[in-house]
mmCIF file of C-alpha atoms in Angstrom:
data_model
loop_
_atom_site.group_PDB
_atom_site.id
_atom_site.type_symbol
_atom_site.label_atom_id
_atom_site.label_comp_id
_atom_site.label_asym_id
_atom_site.label_seq_id
_atom_site.Cartn_x
_atom_site.Cartn_y
_atom_site.Cartn_z
ATOM 1 C CA MET V 1 21.716 119.523 -48.034
ATOM 2 C CA THR V 2 23.849 121.855 -45.983
ATOM 3 C CA THR V 3 26.722 120.561 -43.900
ATOM 4 C CA ASP V 4 26.619 123.511 -41.502
ATOM 5 C CA SER V 5 25.939 122.889 -37.848
ATOM 6 C CA ILE V 6 22.213 122.910 -37.062
ATOM 7 C CA LEU V 7 23.060 125.499 -34.393
ATOM 8 C CA LYS V 8 24.516 127.781 -37.051
ATOM 9 C CA GLU V 9 21.643 127.107 -39.450
ATOM 10 C CA TRP V 10 19.049 127.952 -36.797
ATOM 11 C CA ASP V 11 21.101 130.844 -35.355
ATOM 12 C CA ILE V 12 20.960 129.428 -31.845
ATOM 13 C CA THR V 13 23.743 128.804 -29.347
ATOM 14 C CA GLU V 14 24.574 125.488 -27.704
ATOM 15 C CA GLN V 15 23.524 127.010 -24.366
ATOM 16 C CA GLU V 16 20.164 128.157 -25.787
ATOM 17 C CA LEU V 17 19.425 124.735 -27.276
ATOM 18 C CA THR V 18 20.426 123.078 -23.990
ATOM 19 C CA ALA V 19 18.024 125.349 -22.088
ATOM 20 C CA LEU V 20 15.198 124.584 -24.535
ATOM 21 C CA VAL V 21 15.724 120.823 -24.175
ATOM 22 C CA ARG V 22 15.952 120.992 -20.375
ATOM 23 C CA ASP V 23 12.846 123.222 -20.087
ATOM 24 C CA ASN V 24 10.662 121.149 -22.429
ATOM 25 C CA PRO V 25 10.371 117.465 -21.426
ATOM 26 C CA SER V 26 8.423 116.588 -24.591
ATOM 27 C CA LEU V 27 11.193 118.011 -26.775
ATOM 28 C CA ARG V 28 13.817 116.181 -24.698
ATOM 29 C CA GLY V 29 11.902 112.898 -25.018
ATOM 30 C CA MET V 30 11.471 113.264 -28.779
ATOM 31 C CA MET V 31 15.129 114.158 -29.320
ATOM 32 C CA LEU V 32 16.352 111.373 -27.043
ATOM 33 C CA GLY V 33 14.192 108.876 -28.953
ATOM 34 C CA TYR V 34 15.714 109.806 -32.310
ATOM 35 C CA ILE V 35 19.220 109.954 -30.850
ATOM 36 C CA ALA V 36 18.646 106.478 -29.376
ATOM 37 C CA GLU V 37 17.760 105.129 -32.839
ATOM 38 C CA TYR V 38 20.920 106.744 -34.230
ATOM 39 C CA LYS V 39 23.091 105.314 -31.425
ATOM 40 C CA PHE V 40 21.486 101.890 -31.801
ATOM 41 C CA GLN V 41 22.274 101.967 -35.528
ATOM 42 C CA HIS V 42 25.934 102.828 -34.928
ATOM 43 C CA ILE V 43 26.534 100.566 -31.923
ATOM 44 C CA TYR V 44 24.824 97.430 -33.281
ATOM 45 C CA LEU V 45 23.707 97.633 -36.886
ATOM 46 C CA ASN V 46 27.012 98.618 -38.475
ATOM 47 C CA ASN V 47 28.269 95.206 -37.365
ATOM 48 C CA PRO V 48 29.281 93.008 -40.346
ATOM 49 C CA LYS V 49 26.925 90.295 -39.015
ATOM 50 C CA ILE V 50 24.048 92.544 -40.160
ATOM 51 C CA THR V 51 23.895 92.188 -43.949
ATOM 52 C CA GLY V 52 20.961 94.531 -44.511
ATOM 53 C CA CYS V 53 19.323 97.402 -42.678
ATOM 54 C CA VAL V 54 16.405 99.675 -43.599
ATOM 55 C CA LYS V 55 14.751 102.504 -41.698
ATOM 56 C CA ASP V 56 11.149 102.734 -42.838
ATOM 57 C CA ASP V 57 9.482 106.112 -43.275
ATOM 58 C CA ASP V 58 8.173 107.296 -39.887
ATOM 59 C CA HIS V 59 4.994 108.488 -41.607
ATOM 60 C CA ASP V 60 4.151 105.108 -43.149
ATOM 61 C CA ARG V 61 1.774 103.810 -40.479
ATOM 62 C CA THR V 62 1.407 100.442 -42.246
ATOM 63 C CA LYS V 63 4.952 99.454 -41.237
ATOM 64 C CA LYS V 64 5.849 99.034 -37.581
ATOM 65 C CA GLY V 65 9.401 98.940 -36.349
ATOM 66 C CA ASP V 66 12.287 101.360 -36.349
ATOM 67 C CA ARG V 67 14.720 99.126 -38.246
ATOM 68 C CA ARG V 68 14.379 96.109 -40.552
ATOM 69 C CA ILE V 69 17.573 94.110 -40.494
ATOM 70 C CA VAL V 70 18.879 90.976 -42.172
ATOM 71 C CA TYR V 71 20.846 88.672 -39.875
ATOM 72 C CA LYS V 72 22.057 85.276 -41.129
ATOM 73 C CA GLY V 73 19.631 85.496 -44.041
ATOM 74 C CA LYS V 74 16.521 86.229 -41.935
ATOM 75 C CA THR V 75 14.720 89.566 -41.688
ATOM 76 C CA PHE V 76 13.949 90.913 -38.226
ATOM 77 C CA ILE V 77 11.946 94.012 -37.284
ATOM 78 C CA ILE V 78 13.328 95.931 -34.313
ATOM 79 C CA GLU V 79 11.346 98.497 -32.347
ATOM 80 C CA VAL V 80 13.512 100.979 -30.388
ATOM 81 C CA LYS V 81 11.945 102.501 -27.273
ATOM 82 C CA SER V 82 13.161 104.571 -24.332
ATOM 83 C CA LEU V 83 12.891 104.591 -20.571
ATOM 84 C CA GLN V 84 10.552 106.993 -18.841
ATOM 85 C CA SER V 85 13.018 109.329 -17.143
ATOM 86 C CA LYS V 86 10.758 109.996 -14.134
ATOM 87 C CA MET V 87 10.380 106.250 -13.549
ATOM 88 C CA THR V 88 14.123 105.544 -13.401
ATOM 89 C CA LYS V 89 15.683 104.699 -10.056
ATOM 90 C CA GLN V 90 19.275 103.907 -9.107
ATOM 91 C CA ILE V 91 19.450 100.968 -6.705
ATOM 92 C CA ASP V 92 23.220 100.659 -6.258
ATOM 93 C CA GLU V 93 26.451 101.793 -7.939
ATOM 94 C CA ASP V 94 25.559 100.253 -11.325
ATOM 95 C CA LYS V 95 22.134 98.806 -10.580
ATOM 96 C CA TRP V 96 19.064 100.491 -11.973
ATOM 97 C CA GLN V 97 15.390 99.878 -12.499
ATOM 98 C CA GLY V 98 12.852 101.665 -14.610
ATOM 99 C CA LYS V 99 9.979 101.412 -17.021
ATOM 100 C CA ALA V 100 10.134 101.537 -20.794
ATOM 101 C CA GLN V 101 7.340 103.227 -22.720
ATOM 102 C CA VAL V 102 6.332 100.568 -25.264
ATOM 103 C CA ASP V 103 3.567 102.033 -27.362
ATOM 104 C CA GLY V 104 3.161 103.844 -30.656
ATOM 105 C CA SER V 105 3.009 107.559 -31.278
ATOM 106 C CA ASP V 106 -0.228 107.376 -33.266
ATOM 107 C CA ARG V 107 -3.597 105.829 -32.574
ATOM 108 C CA ARG V 108 -4.968 103.244 -34.961
ATOM 109 C CA ILE V 109 -7.849 100.767 -35.047
ATOM 110 C CA ILE V 110 -6.953 97.166 -34.185
ATOM 111 C CA LYS V 111 -9.399 94.307 -34.820
ATOM 112 C CA PHE V 112 -9.482 91.266 -32.530
ATOM 113 C CA LYS V 113 -10.490 87.610 -32.888
ATOM 114 C CA ASP V 114 -13.530 88.151 -30.667
ATOM 115 C CA GLY V 115 -14.916 90.658 -33.203
ATOM 116 C CA THR V 116 -14.118 93.748 -31.136
ATOM 117 C CA GLU V 117 -12.088 96.765 -32.247
ATOM 118 C CA LEU V 118 -9.998 99.306 -30.339
ATOM 119 C CA ASN V 119 -8.628 102.692 -31.304
ATOM 120 C CA THR V 120 -5.291 102.577 -29.449
ATOM 121 C CA THR V 121 -1.601 103.465 -29.397
ATOM 122 C CA LEU V 122 -0.698 100.065 -27.904
ATOM 123 C CA LEU V 123 1.552 97.800 -29.962
ATOM 124 C CA GLU V 124 0.568 94.260 -30.882
ATOM 125 C CA ARG V 125 2.023 90.891 -30.096
ATOM 126 C CA GLY V 126 3.858 89.813 -33.262
ATOM 127 C CA GLU V 127 3.967 93.121 -35.162
ATOM 128 C CA PHE V 128 7.728 93.381 -34.618
ATOM 129 C CA ASP V 129 10.343 90.841 -33.552
ATOM 130 C CA VAL V 130 12.641 92.504 -31.017
ATOM 131 C CA LEU V 131 12.223 95.367 -28.578
ATOM 132 C CA ALA V 132 15.402 97.405 -28.044
ATOM 133 C CA VAL V 133 15.192 99.618 -24.952
ATOM 134 C CA ASN V 134 17.468 102.630 -24.807
ATOM 135 C CA CYS V 135 18.810 102.671 -21.234
ATOM 136 C CA PHE V 136 20.678 105.986 -21.418
ATOM 137 C CA ASN V 137 18.877 107.122 -18.266
ATOM 138 C CA PHE V 138 20.627 104.315 -16.389
ATOM 139 C CA GLY V 139 23.696 106.403 -15.559
ATOM 140 C CA ASN V 140 23.892 108.463 -18.801
ATOM 141 C CA LYS V 141 25.587 105.656 -20.734
ATOM 142 C CA TRP V 142 24.526 104.483 -24.190
ATOM 143 C CA ARG V 143 23.467 100.893 -23.631
ATOM 144 C CA PHE V 144 20.462 98.862 -24.697
ATOM 145 C CA LEU V 145 18.383 95.950 -23.443
ATOM 146 C CA PHE V 146 16.651 93.536 -25.827
ATOM 147 C CA CYS V 147 13.595 91.316 -25.565
ATOM 148 C CA LYS V 148 11.618 89.151 -27.979
ATOM 149 C CA ASN V 149 8.194 90.564 -28.768
ATOM 150 C CA SER V 150 6.681 87.219 -27.718
ATOM 151 C CA ASP V 151 8.225 87.551 -24.223
ATOM 152 C CA LEU V 152 6.871 91.045 -23.496
ATOM 153 C CA PRO V 153 4.042 91.366 -20.973
ATOM 154 C CA THR V 154 0.606 92.013 -22.384
ATOM 155 C CA SER V 155 -1.928 94.550 -21.200
ATOM 156 C CA SER V 156 -3.770 93.831 -17.968
ATOM 157 C CA PHE V 157 -6.302 96.643 -18.363
ATOM 158 C CA ALA V 158 -9.515 95.319 -16.809
ATOM 159 C CA LYS V 159 -11.831 97.023 -19.321
ATOM 160 C CA TYR V 160 -10.256 95.157 -22.259
ATOM 161 C CA THR V 161 -11.650 91.807 -23.352
ATOM 162 C CA GLU V 162 -9.476 88.716 -22.891
ATOM 163 C CA ALA V 163 -8.711 88.679 -26.649
ATOM 164 C CA GLN V 164 -7.628 92.328 -26.484
ATOM 165 C CA ARG V 165 -5.407 91.779 -23.433
ATOM 166 C CA LYS V 166 -3.693 88.779 -25.078
ATOM 167 C CA LYS V 167 -2.895 90.720 -28.270
ATOM 168 C CA LEU V 168 -1.831 94.112 -26.854
ATOM 169 C CA ILE V 169 1.584 94.694 -25.300
ATOM 170 C CA ALA V 170 1.603 96.575 -21.998
ATOM 171 C CA SER V 171 2.352 100.271 -22.464
ATOM 172 C CA LEU V 172 4.899 100.281 -19.617
ATOM 173 C CA VAL V 173 7.391 97.451 -19.254
ATOM 174 C CA SER V 174 9.730 97.037 -16.259
ATOM 175 C CA VAL V 175 13.453 96.775 -17.001
ATOM 176 C CA LYS V 176 16.543 96.442 -14.824
ATOM 177 C CA TRP V 177 20.268 96.886 -15.194
ATOM 178 C CA PRO V 178 22.075 94.499 -15.057
ATOM 179 C CA PRO V 179 19.522 92.783 -17.295
ATOM 180 C CA THR V 180 17.120 90.198 -15.952
ATOM 181 C CA PRO V 181 15.054 87.773 -18.083
ATOM 182 C CA PRO V 182 13.366 88.128 -20.455
ATOM 183 C CA PHE V 183 15.754 91.009 -21.246
ATOM 184 C CA THR V 184 19.369 90.652 -22.355
ATOM 185 C CA ASP V 185 22.100 93.055 -23.428
ATOM 186 C CA ASP V 186 23.309 90.618 -26.125
ATOM 187 C CA LEU V 187 21.373 91.342 -29.327
ATOM 188 C CA PHE V 188 23.154 88.714 -31.407
ATOM 189 C CA LYS V 189 22.593 85.918 -28.904
ATOM 190 C CA LEU V 190 18.899 86.842 -28.862
ATOM 191 C CA LEU V 191 18.711 86.862 -32.661
ATOM 192 C CA ASP V 192 20.470 83.466 -32.793
ATOM 193 C CA SER V 193 17.816 82.068 -30.448
ATOM 194 C CA MET V 194 15.141 83.220 -32.905
ATOM 195 C CA LEU V 195 16.648 81.625 -36.023
#
């Protein structure tokens, strides 16, 4: 593995890469998502309270979650998601509101208790433990909000059956800074509440 700058390896300038990212929202979103996982790892998961951390292969669709951690002897699965930049609004000097995109990148078939099936990108109640929302778009600062999977709103899509709505997490979830319940900016306090 080379240690050269990716800019040097690709023979592209910082200005050219900046222009590409600014001109291509999908590229910006993808890069910001991976950078958010990296920042989350370094801000929270290098803490000595975390005694184990694994990043599963992105291509293994049988495992949901961006990080599997061990905290006080218990394993937790954390899903890291980002705000939708066009849905972010500044309310006051350091008050923000927005919506986090909380679904998967790939479609899969989910079976429900009522015997129905759906081919969907929506995530399920219980398939991970904690949602970590990257709030960089709230003032270009690296900060995160956290919520238990069980406290996330479920889908309200009228064409879904009741069993489907109860099991599927809403694809867009409202968040605010400073945090309001069920969100918190204290990951370890949230994890303690789940032990």
